[in-house]
PDB file of C-alpha atoms in Angstrom:
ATOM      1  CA  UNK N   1       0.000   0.000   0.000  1.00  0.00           C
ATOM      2  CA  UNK N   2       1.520   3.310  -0.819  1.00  0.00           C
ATOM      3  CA  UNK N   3       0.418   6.352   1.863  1.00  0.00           C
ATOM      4  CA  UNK N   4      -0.609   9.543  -0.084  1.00  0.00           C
ATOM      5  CA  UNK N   5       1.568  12.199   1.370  1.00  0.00           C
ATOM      6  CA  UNK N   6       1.853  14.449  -1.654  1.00  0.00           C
ATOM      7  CA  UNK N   7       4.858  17.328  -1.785  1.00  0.00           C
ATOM      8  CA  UNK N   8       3.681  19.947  -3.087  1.00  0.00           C
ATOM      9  CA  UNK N   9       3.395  23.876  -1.666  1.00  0.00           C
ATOM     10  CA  UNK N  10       0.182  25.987  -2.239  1.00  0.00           C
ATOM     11  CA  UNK N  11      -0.648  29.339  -1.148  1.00  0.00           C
ATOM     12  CA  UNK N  12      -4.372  31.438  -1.045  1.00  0.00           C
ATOM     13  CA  UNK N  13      -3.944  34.785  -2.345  1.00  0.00           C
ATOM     14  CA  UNK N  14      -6.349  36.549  -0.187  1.00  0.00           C
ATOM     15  CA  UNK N  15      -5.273  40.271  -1.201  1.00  0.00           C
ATOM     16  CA  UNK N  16      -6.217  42.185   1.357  1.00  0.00           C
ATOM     17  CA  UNK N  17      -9.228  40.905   2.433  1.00  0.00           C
ATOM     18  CA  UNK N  18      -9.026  39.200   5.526  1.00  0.00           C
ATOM     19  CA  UNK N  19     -12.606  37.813   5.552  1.00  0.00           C
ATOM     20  CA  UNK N  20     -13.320  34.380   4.795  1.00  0.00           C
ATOM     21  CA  UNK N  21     -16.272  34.976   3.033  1.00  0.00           C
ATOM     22  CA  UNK N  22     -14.321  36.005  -0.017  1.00  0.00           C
ATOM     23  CA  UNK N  23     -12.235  32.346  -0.035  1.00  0.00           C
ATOM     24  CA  UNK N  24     -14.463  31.597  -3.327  1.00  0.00           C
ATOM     25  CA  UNK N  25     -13.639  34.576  -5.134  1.00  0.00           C
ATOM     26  CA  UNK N  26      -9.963  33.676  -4.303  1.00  0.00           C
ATOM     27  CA  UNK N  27      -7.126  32.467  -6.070  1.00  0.00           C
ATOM     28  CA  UNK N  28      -4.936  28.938  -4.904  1.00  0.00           C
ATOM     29  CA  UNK N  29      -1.865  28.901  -6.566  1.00  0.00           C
ATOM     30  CA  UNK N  30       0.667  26.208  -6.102  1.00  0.00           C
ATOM     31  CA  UNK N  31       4.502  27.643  -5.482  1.00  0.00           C
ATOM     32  CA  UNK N  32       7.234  25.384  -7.370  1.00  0.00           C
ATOM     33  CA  UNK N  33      11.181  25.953  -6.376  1.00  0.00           C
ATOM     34  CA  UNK N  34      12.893  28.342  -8.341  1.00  0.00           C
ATOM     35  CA  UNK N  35      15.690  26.676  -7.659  1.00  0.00           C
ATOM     36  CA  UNK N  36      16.476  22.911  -8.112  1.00  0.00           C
ATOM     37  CA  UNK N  37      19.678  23.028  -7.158  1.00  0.00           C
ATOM     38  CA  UNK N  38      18.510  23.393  -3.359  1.00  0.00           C
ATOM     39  CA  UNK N  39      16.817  21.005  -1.772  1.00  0.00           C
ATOM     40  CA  UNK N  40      13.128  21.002  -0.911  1.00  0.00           C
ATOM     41  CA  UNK N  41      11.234  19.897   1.736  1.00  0.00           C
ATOM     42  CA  UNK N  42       9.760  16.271   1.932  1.00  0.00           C
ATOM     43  CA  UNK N  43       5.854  15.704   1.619  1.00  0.00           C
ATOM     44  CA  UNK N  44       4.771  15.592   5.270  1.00  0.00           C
ATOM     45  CA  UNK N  45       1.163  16.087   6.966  1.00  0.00           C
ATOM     46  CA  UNK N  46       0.740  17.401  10.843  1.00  0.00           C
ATOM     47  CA  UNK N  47       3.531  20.093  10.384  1.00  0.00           C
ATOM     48  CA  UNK N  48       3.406  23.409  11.769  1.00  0.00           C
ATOM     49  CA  UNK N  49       4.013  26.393   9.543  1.00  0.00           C
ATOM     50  CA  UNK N  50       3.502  30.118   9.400  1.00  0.00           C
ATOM     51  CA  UNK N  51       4.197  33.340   6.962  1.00  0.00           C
ATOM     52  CA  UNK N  52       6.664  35.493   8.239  1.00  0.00           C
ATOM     53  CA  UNK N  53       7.545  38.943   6.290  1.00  0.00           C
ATOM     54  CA  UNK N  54       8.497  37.381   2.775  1.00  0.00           C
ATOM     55  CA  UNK N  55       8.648  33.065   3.942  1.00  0.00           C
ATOM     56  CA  UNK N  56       7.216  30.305   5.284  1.00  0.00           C
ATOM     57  CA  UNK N  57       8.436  28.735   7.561  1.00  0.00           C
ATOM     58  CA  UNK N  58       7.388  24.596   8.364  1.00  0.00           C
ATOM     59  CA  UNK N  59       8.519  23.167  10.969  1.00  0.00           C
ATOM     60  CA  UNK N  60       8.057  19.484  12.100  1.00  0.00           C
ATOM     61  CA  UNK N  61       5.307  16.311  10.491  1.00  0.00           C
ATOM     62  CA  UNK N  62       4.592  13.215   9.578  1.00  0.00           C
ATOM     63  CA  UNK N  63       6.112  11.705   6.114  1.00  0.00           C
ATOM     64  CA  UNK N  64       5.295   8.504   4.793  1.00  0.00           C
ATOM     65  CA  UNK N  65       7.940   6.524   6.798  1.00  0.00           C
ATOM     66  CA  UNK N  66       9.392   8.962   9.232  1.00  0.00           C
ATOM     67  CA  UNK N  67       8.741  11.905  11.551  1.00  0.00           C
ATOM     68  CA  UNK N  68      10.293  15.073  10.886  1.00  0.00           C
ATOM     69  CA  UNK N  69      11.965  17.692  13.519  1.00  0.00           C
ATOM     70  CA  UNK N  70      12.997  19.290  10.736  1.00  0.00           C
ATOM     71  CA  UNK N  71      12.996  23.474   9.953  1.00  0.00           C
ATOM     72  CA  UNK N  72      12.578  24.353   6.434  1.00  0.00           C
ATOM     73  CA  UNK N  73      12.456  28.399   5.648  1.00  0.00           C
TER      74      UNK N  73
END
């Protein structure tokens, strides 16, 4: 059986509208690394994360055969 921990990075361009309400009228887009030459974070579920100025930062979660303490800016 093969788990279904994808790895992949979205974001919810809310512009400056903080109500939810609006989430429809939204836009997801999905954020791919500029560059491949650094390394990327593995898929992972039950992380933390929050934006800070210009980043996010993730911290922590569950991968498919491991648990991460991991830090990832």
């Amino acid at each position: 059986k093969k788990d279904n921990v994808l790895n992949d990075l979205w974001k919810l361009d809310l512009g400056n509208r903080w109500n939810l309400t609006f989430v429809a009228n939204n836009l997801w887009v999905r954020i791919k690394s500029l560059d491949r030459s650094k390394p990327w974070p593995e898929g992972r579920y039950f992380h933390s994360a929050i934006a800070y100025k210009n980043s996010i930062i993730i911290f922590g979660g569950q991968g498919e055969r491991q648990t991460f303490d991991s830090t990832w800016a």
